[in-house]
Short mmCIF file of C-alpha atoms in Angstrom, two decimals:
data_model
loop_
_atom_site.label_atom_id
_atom_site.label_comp_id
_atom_site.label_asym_id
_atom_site.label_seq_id
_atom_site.Cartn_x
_atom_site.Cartn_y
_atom_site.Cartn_z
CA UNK I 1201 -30.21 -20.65 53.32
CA UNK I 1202 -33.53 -21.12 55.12
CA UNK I 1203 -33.99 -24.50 56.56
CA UNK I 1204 -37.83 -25.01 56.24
CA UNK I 1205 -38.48 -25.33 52.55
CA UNK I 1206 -42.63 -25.19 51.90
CA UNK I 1207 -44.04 -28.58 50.93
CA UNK I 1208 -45.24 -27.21 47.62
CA UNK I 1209 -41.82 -26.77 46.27
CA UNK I 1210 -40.58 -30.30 47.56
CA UNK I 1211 -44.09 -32.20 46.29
CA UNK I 1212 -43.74 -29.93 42.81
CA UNK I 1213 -39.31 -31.11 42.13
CA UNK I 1214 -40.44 -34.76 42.98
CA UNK I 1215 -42.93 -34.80 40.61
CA UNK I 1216 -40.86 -33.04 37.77
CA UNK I 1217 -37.79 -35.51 38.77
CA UNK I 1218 -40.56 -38.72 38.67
CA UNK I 1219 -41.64 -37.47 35.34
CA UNK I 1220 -38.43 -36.78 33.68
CA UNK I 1221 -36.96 -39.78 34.91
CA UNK I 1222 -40.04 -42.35 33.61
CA UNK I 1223 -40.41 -39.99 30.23
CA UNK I 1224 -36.72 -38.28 29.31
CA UNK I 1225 -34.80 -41.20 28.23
CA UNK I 1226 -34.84 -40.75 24.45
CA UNK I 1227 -33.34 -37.14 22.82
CA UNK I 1228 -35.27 -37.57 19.86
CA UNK I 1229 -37.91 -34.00 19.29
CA UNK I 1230 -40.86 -36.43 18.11
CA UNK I 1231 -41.44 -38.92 21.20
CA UNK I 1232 -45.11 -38.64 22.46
CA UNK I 1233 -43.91 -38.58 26.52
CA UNK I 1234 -42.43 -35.28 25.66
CA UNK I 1235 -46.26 -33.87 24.77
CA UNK I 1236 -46.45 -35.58 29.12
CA UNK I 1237 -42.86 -34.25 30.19
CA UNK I 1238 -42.75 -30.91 29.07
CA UNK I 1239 -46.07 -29.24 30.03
CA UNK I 1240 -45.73 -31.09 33.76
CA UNK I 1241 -41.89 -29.41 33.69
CA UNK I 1242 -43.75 -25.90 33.15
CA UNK I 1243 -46.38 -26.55 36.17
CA UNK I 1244 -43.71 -27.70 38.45
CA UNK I 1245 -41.44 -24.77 37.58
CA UNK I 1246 -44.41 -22.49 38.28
CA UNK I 1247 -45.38 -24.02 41.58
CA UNK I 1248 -41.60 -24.04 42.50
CA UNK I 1249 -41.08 -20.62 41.44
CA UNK I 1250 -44.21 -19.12 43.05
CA UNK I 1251 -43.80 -20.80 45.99
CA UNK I 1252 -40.13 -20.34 47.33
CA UNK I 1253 -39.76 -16.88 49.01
CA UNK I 1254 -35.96 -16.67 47.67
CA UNK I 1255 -33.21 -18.61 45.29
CA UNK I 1256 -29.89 -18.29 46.17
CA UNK I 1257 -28.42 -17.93 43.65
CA UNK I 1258 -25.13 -16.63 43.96
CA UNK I 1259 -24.63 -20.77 46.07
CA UNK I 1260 -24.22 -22.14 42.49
CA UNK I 1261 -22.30 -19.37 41.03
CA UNK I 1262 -21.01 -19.19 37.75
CA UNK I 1263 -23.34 -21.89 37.08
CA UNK I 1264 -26.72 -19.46 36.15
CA UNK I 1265 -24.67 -17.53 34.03
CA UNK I 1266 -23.18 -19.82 31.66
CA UNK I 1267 -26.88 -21.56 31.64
CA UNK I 1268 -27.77 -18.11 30.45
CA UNK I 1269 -25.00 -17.50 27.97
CA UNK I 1270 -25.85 -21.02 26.67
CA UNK I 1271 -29.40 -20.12 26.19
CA UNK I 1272 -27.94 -17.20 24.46
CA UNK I 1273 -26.10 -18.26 22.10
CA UNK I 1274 -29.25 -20.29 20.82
CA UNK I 1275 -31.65 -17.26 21.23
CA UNK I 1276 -29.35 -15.40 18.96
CA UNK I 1277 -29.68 -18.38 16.10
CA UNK I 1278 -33.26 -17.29 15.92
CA UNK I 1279 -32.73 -13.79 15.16
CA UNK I 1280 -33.63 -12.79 10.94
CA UNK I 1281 -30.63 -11.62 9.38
CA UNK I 1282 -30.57 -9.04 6.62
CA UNK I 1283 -30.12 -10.83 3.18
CA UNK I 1284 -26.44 -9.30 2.70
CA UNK I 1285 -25.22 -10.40 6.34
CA UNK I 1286 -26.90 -14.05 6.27
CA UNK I 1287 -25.53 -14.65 2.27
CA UNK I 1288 -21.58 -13.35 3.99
CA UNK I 1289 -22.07 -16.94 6.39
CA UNK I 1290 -20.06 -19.49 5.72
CA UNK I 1291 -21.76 -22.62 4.88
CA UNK I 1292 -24.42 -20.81 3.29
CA UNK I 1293 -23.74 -20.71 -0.51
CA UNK I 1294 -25.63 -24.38 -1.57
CA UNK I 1295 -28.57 -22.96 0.73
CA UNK I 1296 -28.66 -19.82 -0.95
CA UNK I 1297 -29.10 -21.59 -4.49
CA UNK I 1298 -32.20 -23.44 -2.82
CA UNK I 1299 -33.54 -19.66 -1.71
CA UNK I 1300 -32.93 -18.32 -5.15
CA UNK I 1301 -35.15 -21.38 -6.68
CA UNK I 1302 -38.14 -20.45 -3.73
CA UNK I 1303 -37.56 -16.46 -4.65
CA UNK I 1304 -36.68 -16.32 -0.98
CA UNK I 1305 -32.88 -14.88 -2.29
CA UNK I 1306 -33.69 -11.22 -0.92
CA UNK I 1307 -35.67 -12.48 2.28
CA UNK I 1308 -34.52 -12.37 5.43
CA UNK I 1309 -33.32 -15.73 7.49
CA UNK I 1310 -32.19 -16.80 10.83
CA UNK I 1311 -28.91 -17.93 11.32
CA UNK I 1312 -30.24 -21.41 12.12
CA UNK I 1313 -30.57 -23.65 8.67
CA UNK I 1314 -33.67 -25.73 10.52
CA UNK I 1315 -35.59 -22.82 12.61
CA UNK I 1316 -37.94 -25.06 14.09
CA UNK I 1317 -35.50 -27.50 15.60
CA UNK I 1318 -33.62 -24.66 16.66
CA UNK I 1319 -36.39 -23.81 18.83
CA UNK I 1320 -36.86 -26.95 20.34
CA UNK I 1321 -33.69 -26.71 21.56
CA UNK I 1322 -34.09 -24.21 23.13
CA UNK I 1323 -37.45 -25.14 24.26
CA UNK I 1324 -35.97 -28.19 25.61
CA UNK I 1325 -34.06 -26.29 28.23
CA UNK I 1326 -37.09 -25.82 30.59
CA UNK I 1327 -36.12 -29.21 31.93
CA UNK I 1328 -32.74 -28.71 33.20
CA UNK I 1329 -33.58 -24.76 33.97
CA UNK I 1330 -36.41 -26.84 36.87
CA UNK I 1331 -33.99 -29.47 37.83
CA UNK I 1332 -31.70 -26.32 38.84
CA UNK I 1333 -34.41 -24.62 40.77
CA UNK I 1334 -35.35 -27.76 42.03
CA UNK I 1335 -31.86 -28.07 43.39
CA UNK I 1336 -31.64 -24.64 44.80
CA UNK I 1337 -35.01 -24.98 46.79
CA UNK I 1338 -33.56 -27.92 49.01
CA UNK I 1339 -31.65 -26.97 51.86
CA UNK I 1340 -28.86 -28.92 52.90
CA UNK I 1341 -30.01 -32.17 54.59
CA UNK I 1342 -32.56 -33.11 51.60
CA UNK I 1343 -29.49 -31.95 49.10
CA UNK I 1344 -27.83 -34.85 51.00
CA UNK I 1345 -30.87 -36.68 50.64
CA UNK I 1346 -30.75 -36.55 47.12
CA UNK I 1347 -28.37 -39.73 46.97
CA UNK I 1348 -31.77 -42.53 47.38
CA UNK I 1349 -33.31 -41.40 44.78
CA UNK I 1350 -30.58 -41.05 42.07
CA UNK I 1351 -29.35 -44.56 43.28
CA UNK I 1352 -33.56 -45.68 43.81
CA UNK I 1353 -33.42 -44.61 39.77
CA UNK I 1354 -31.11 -46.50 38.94
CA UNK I 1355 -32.06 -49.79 40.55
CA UNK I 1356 -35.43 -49.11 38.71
CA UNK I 1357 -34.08 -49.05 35.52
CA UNK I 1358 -31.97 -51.78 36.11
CA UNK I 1359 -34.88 -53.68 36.73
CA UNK I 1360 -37.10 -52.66 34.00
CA UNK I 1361 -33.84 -53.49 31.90
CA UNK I 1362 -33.65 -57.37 33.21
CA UNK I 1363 -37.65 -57.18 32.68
CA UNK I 1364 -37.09 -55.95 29.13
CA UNK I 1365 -34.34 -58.17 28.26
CA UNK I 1366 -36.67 -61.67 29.85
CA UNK I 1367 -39.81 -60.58 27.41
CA UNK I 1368 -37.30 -60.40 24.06
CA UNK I 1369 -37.69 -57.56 21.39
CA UNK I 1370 -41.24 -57.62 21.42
CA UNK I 1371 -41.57 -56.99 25.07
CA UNK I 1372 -44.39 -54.13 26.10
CA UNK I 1373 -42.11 -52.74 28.41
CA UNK I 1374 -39.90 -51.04 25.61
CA UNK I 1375 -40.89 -47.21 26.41
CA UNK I 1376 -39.74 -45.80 22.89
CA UNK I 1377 -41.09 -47.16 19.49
CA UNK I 1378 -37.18 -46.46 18.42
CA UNK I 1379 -35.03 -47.70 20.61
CA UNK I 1380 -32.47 -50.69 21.24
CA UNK I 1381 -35.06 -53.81 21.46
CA UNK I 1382 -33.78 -57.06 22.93
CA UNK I 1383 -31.46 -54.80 25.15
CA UNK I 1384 -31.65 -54.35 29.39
CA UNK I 1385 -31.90 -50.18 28.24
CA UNK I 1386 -34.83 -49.87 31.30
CA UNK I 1387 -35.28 -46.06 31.01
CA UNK I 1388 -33.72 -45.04 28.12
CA UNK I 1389 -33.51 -45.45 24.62
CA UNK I 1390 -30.27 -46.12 24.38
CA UNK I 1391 -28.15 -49.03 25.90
CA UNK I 1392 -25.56 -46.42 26.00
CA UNK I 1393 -27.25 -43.72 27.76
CA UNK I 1394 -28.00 -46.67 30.00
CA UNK I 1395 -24.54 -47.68 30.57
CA UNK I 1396 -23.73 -44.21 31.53
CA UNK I 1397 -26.62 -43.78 34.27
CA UNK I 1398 -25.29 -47.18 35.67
CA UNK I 1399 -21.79 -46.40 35.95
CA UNK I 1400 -22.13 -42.36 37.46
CA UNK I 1401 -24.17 -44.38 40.19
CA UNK I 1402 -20.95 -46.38 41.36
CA UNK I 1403 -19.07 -43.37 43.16
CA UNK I 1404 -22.49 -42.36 44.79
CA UNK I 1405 -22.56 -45.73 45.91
CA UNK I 1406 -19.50 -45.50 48.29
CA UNK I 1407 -20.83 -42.15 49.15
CA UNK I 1408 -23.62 -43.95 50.52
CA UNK I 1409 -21.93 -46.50 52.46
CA UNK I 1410 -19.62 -44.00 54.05
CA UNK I 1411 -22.38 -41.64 55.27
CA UNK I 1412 -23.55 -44.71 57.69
CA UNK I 1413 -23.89 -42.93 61.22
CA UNK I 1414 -25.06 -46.04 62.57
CA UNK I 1415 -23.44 -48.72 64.72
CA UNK I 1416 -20.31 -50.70 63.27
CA UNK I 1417 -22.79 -53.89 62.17
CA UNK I 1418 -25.04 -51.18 59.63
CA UNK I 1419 -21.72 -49.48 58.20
CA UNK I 1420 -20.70 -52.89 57.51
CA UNK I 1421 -24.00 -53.55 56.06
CA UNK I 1422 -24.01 -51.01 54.04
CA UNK I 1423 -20.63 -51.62 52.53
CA UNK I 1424 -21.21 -55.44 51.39
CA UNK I 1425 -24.44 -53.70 50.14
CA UNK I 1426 -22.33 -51.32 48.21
CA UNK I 1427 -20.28 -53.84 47.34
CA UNK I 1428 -22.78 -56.25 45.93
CA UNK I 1429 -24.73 -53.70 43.91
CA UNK I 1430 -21.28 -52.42 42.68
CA UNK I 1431 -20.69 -56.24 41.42
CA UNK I 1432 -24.08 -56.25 40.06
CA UNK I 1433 -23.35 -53.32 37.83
CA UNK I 1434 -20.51 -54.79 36.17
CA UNK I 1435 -22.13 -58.15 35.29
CA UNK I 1436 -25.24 -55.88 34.04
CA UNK I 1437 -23.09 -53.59 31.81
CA UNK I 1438 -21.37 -56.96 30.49
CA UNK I 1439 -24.72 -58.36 29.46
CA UNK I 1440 -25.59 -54.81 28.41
CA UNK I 1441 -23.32 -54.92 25.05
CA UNK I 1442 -22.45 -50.99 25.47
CA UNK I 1443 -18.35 -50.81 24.93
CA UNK I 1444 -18.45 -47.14 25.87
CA UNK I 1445 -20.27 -48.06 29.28
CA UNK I 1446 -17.18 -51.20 29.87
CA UNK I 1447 -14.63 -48.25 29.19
CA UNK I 1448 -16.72 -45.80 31.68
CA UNK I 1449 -17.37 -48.80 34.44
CA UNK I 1450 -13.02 -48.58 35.26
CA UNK I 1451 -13.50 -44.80 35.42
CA UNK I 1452 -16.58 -45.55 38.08
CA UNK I 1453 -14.50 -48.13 39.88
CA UNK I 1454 -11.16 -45.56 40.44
CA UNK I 1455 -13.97 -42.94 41.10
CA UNK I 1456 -15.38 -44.61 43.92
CA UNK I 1457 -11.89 -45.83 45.13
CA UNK I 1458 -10.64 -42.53 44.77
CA UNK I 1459 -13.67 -40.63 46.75
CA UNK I 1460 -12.23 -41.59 50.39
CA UNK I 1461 -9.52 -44.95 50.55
CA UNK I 1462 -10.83 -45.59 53.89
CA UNK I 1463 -12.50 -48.39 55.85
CA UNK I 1464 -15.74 -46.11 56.43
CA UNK I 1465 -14.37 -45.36 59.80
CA UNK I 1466 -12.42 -42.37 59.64
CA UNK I 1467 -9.44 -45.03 59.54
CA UNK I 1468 -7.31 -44.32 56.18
CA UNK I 1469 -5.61 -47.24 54.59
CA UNK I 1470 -1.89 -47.43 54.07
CA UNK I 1471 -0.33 -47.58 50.32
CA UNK I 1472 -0.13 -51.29 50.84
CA UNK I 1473 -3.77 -51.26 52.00
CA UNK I 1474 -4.65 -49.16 48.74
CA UNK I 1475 -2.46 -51.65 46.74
CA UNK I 1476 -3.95 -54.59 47.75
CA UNK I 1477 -7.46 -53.13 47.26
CA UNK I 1478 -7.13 -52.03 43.59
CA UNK I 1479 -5.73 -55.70 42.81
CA UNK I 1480 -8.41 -57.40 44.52
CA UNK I 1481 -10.87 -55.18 42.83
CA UNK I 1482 -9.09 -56.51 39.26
CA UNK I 1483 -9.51 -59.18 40.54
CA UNK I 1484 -12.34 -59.43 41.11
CA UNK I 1485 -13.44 -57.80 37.69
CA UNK I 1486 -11.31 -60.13 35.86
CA UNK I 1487 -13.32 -63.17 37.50
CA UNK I 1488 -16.87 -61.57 36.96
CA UNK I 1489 -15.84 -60.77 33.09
CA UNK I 1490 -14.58 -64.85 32.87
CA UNK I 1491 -18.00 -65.83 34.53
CA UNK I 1492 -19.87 -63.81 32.22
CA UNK I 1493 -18.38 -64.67 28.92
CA UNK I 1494 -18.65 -68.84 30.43
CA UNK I 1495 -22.59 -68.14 30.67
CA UNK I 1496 -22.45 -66.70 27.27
CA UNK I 1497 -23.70 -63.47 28.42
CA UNK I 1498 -20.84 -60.67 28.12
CA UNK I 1499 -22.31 -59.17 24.92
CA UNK I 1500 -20.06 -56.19 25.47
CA UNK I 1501 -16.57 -58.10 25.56
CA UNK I 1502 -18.19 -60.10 22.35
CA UNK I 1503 -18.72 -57.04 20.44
CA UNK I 1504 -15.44 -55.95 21.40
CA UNK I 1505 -13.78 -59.28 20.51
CA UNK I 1506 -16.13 -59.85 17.06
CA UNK I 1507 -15.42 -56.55 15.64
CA UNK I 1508 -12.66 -56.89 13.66
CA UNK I 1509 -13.23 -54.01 11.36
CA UNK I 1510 -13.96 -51.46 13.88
CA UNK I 1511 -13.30 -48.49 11.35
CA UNK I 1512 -14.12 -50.08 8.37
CA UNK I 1513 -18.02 -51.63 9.80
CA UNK I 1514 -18.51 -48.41 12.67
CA UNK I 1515 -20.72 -45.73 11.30
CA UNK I 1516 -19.51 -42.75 13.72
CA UNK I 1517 -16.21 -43.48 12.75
CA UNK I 1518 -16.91 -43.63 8.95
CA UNK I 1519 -18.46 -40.58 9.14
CA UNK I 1520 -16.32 -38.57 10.86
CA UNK I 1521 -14.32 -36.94 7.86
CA UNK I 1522 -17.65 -35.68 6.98
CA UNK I 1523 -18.38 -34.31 9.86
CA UNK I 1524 -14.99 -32.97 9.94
CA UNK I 1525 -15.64 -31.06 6.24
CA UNK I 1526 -19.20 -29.99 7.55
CA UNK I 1527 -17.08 -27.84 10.32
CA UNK I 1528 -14.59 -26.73 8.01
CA UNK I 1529 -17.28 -25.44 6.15
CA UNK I 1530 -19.64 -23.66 8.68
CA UNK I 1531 -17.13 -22.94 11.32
CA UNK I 1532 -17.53 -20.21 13.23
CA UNK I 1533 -21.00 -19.60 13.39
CA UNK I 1534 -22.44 -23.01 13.44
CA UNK I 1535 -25.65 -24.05 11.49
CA UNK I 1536 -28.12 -23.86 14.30
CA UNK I 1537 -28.87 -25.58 17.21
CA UNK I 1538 -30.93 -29.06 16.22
CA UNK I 1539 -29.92 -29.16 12.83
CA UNK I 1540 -27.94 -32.10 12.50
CA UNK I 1541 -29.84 -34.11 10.59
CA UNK I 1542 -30.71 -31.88 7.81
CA UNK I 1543 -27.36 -30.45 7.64
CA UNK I 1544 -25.59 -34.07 7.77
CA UNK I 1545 -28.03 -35.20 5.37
CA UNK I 1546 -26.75 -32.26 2.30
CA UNK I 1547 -23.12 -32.97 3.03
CA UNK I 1548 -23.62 -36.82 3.28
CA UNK I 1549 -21.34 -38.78 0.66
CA UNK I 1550 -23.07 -41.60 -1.79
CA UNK I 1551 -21.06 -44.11 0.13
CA UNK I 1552 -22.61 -43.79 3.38
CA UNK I 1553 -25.93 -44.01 2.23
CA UNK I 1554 -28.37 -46.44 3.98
CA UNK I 1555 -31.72 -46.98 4.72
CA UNK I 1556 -31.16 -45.59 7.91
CA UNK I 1557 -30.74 -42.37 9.07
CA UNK I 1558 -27.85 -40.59 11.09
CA UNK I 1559 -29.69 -39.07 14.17
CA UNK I 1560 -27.04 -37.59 15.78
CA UNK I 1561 -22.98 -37.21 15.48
CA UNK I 1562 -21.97 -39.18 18.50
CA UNK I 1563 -20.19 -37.02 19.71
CA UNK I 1564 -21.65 -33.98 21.70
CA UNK I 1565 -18.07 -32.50 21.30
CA UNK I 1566 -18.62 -32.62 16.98
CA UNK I 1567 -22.04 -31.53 16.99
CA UNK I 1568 -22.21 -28.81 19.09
CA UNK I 1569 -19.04 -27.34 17.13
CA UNK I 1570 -21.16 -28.29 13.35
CA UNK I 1571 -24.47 -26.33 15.35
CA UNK I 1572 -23.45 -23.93 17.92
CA UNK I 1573 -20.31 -23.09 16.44
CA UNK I 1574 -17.92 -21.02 18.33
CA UNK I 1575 -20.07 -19.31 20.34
CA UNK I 1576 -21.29 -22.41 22.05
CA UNK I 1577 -17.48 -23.62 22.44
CA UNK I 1578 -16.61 -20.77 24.68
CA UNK I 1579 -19.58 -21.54 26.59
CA UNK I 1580 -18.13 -24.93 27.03
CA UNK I 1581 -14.47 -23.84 27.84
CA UNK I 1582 -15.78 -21.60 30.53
CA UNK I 1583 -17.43 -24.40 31.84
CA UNK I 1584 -14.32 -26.58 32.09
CA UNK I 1585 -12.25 -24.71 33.62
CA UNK I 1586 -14.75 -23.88 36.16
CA UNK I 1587 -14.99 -27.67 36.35
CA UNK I 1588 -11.59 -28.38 36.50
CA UNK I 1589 -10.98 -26.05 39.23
CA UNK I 1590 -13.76 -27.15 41.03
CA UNK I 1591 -12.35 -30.96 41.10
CA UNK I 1592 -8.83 -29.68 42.12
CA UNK I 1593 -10.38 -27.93 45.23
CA UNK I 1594 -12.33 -31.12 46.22
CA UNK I 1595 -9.34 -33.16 46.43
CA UNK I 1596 -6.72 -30.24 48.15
CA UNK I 1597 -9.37 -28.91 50.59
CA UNK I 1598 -10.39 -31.63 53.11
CA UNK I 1599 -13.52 -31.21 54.88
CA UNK I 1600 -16.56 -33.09 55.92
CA UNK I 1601 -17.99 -32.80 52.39
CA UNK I 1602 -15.18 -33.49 50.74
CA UNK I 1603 -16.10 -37.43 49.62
CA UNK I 1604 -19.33 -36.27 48.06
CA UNK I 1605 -17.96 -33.23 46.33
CA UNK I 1606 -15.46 -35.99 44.65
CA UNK I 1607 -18.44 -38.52 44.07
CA UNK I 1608 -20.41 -35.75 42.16
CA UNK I 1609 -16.94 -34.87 40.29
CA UNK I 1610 -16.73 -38.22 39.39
CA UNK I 1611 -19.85 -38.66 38.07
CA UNK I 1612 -19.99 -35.43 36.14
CA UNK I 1613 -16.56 -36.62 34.26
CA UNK I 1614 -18.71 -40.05 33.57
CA UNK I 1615 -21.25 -37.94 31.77
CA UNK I 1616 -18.66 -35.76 29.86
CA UNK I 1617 -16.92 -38.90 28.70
CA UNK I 1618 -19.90 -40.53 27.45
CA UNK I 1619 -20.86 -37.19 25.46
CA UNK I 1620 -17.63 -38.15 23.42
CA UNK I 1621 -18.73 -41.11 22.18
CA UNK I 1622 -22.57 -40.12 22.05
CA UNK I 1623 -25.52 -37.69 23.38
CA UNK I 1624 -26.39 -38.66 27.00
CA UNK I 1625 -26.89 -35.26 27.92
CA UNK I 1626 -29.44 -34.69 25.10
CA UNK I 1627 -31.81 -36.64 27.04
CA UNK I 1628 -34.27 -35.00 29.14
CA UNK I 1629 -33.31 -37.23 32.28
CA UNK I 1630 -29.74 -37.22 32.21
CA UNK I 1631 -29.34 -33.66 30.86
CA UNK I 1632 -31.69 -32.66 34.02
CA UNK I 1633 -29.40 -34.86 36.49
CA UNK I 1634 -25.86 -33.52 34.99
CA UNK I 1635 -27.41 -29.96 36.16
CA UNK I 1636 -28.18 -31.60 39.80
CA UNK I 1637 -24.58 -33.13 39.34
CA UNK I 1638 -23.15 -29.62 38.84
CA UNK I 1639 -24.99 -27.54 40.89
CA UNK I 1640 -24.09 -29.75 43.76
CA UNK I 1641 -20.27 -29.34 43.05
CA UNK I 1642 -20.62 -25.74 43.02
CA UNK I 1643 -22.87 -25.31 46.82
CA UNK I 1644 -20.35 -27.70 47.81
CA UNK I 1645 -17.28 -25.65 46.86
CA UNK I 1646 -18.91 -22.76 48.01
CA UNK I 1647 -19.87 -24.15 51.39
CA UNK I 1648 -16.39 -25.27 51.80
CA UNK I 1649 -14.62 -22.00 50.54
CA UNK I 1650 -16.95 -20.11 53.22
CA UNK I 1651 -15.89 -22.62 56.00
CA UNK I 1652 -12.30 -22.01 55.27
CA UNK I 1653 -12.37 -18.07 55.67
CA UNK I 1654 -14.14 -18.52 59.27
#
């Protein structure tokens, strides 16, 4: 890969990566910032694209591909289908009784039931299409670079969230008309999609404090550094009130543990070292959670605690045999990217009626077997295993990359475990930094695969 990079390409990704990050923290189609986001996303992935001589892409390999198959398997949702093929469907036959009553019963239709959300979909792919040109610009010193300003993000947000939370509900530095007021959410809309940034940060964190190349007093620095900001995290996601995020906090914790046990030195620890560690770290977690919930401040534990009648009072859970009878019912072919709502909204029982509205499944899993249908859930599987594989390799092949290949891992699994409980990754900003996430696994692997056959 060539080492100078022209300045036009590295000015053009910062911008798109400032602008994503300050304007792609809500997934809903009808926020003004995306009227901002998306037409800067074009003109960066113009300048980007016009300006780098070559991509290589075969670093990220299979990555581009299943992109493409994924932007496929939308593309084909568009397509008009003959009357006879699109009435054969399943799912179809209440929607054909609406057609008949419009004289639209001999038409032709798409296989998506809500066209134009369809298309934003796959519209909405231009952002994470730059982030991975963005990526694949940057040789391998700025790719290393990358870590201050994820972890320069998420301090940000962290502070508009403490800013948020001091001004009350009616503070002017909410940045989405809907989203969780009187909340620390900083950049997103979502405490939850919050929650998630914060806790893929902590294995990037020890990353950070073991790539010190300074004297012993900075690598020390930069551990207690670490450290603190690590500690800072958890009391932040206690006050936060996310119970997904408390869940995905241990999973940051082992990740970072789990990227190198070592002193920062090149010294590894013994198993009683290791031992000792993970019990202080309890430890220590146990003390912060007590300190918290003495201040009155651990919203998260209280909702935990409080909810007594998790599945009776939770609406995802409620609704899941619904969602479960919308699958049964349109299984294989899906009902079209983007049309949750509508499609939730005809299947919808009497008894889960209320004045508000269910935006999404919460769970990326559910929905994207109810719209993409199978189709989309090979796309997925593919992506897995290359996933899986990739993790094994990072923690059988040592090399000099090895602790961020895990870190990146770690932080991808984060991401995938919050999709089961909700829709990070439907979010301009975090569906553009899972892309970063992945596409620096794969050069990694690569780089390390290439080193090996030397």
């Amino acid at each position: 890969m060539k080492n100078k990079v022209p300045s036009v390409c590295i000015l053009a990704f910062s911008v798109f990566a400032i602008v994503t990050a300050l304007g792609g923290g809500s997934s809903r189609p009808d926020i003004y910032w995306l009227l901002f986001v998306r037409p800067v996303t074009v003109i960066c992935l113009m300048a980007m694209l016009l300006s780098a001589k070559r991509l290589p892409w075969a670093e990220i390999q299979p990555l581009p591909l299943l992109f493409a198959a994924f932007a496929i398997t939308i593309g084909i949702q568009l397509i008009p289908l003959p009357p006879a093929l699109w009435h054969g469907i399943p799912g179809r036959a209440q929607y054909a009784a609406v057609a008949a009553a419009l004289n639209g019963l001999h038409d032709w239709h798409p296989l998506s039931l809500a066209p134009d959300r369809t298309w934003n979909s796959l519209i909405s792919l231009l952002v994470p299409f730059t982030a991975m040109v963005g990526f694949l610009i940057l040789n391998d010193q700025q790719r290393r670079a990358l870590l201050w300003p994820i972890l320069g993000f998420v301090a940000f947000s962290m502070l508009l969230g403490l800013v948020q939370y001091a001004g009350g509900a009616s503070s002017s530095f909410y940045w989405y008309s809907v989203s969780g007021r009187g909340q620390p959410i900083g950049l997103f809309a979502n405490r939850n999609h919050q929650g998630a940034f914060l806790t893929l940060a902590l294995p990037l964190l020890r990353v950070w404090a073991l790539q010190a190349q300074e004297s012993s007093s900075a690598r020390k620095l930069r551990n207690i550094i670490g450290i603190s900001a690590a500690a800072f995290i958890f009391v932040y996601i206690l006050v936060l009130g996310s119970r997904a995020a408390m869940g995905l906090t241990i999973i940051g914790l082992l990740g970072a543990f789990l990227v190198q046990p070592s002193y920062g030195s090149g010294r590894l620890m013994t198993k009683r070292q290791r031992i000792l560690i993970v019990v202080s770290l309890l430890i220590g977690v146990l003390l912060l959670t007590l300190a918290a919930l003495n201040a009155d401040r651990a919203e998260t534990i209280m909702r935990i605690v409080h909810n007594n009648n998790f599945l009776e009072t939770e609406g995802r859970v409620r609704a899941l045999p619904t969602l479960l009878h919308i699958i049964s019912q349109t299984f294989p072919f899906g009902t079209g990217f983007g049309s949750f709502v509508p499609v939730y909204a005809s299947f919808e029982p009497d008894y889960l009626l209320k004045p508000t509205y269910f935006n999404n499944a919460h769970n990326d899993l559910i929905e994207l077997t109810i719209t993409g249908g199978l189709p989309s859930l090979l796309v997925l599987v593919a992506f897995l295993v290359w996933y899986g594989r990739a993790v094994y390799r990072s923690f059988t092949v040592s090399s000099p990359t090895s602790i961020l290949q895990r870190a990146v891992a770690f932080s991808i699994l984060i991401l995938l475990l919050s999709s089961l409980g909700d829709y990070p990754l439907r979010t301009p900003f975090l569906g553009a930094l899972f892309i970063v996430f992945t596409c620096w696994l794969a050069a990694l692997q690569k780089k390390n695969l290439l080193e090996n056959y030397r």
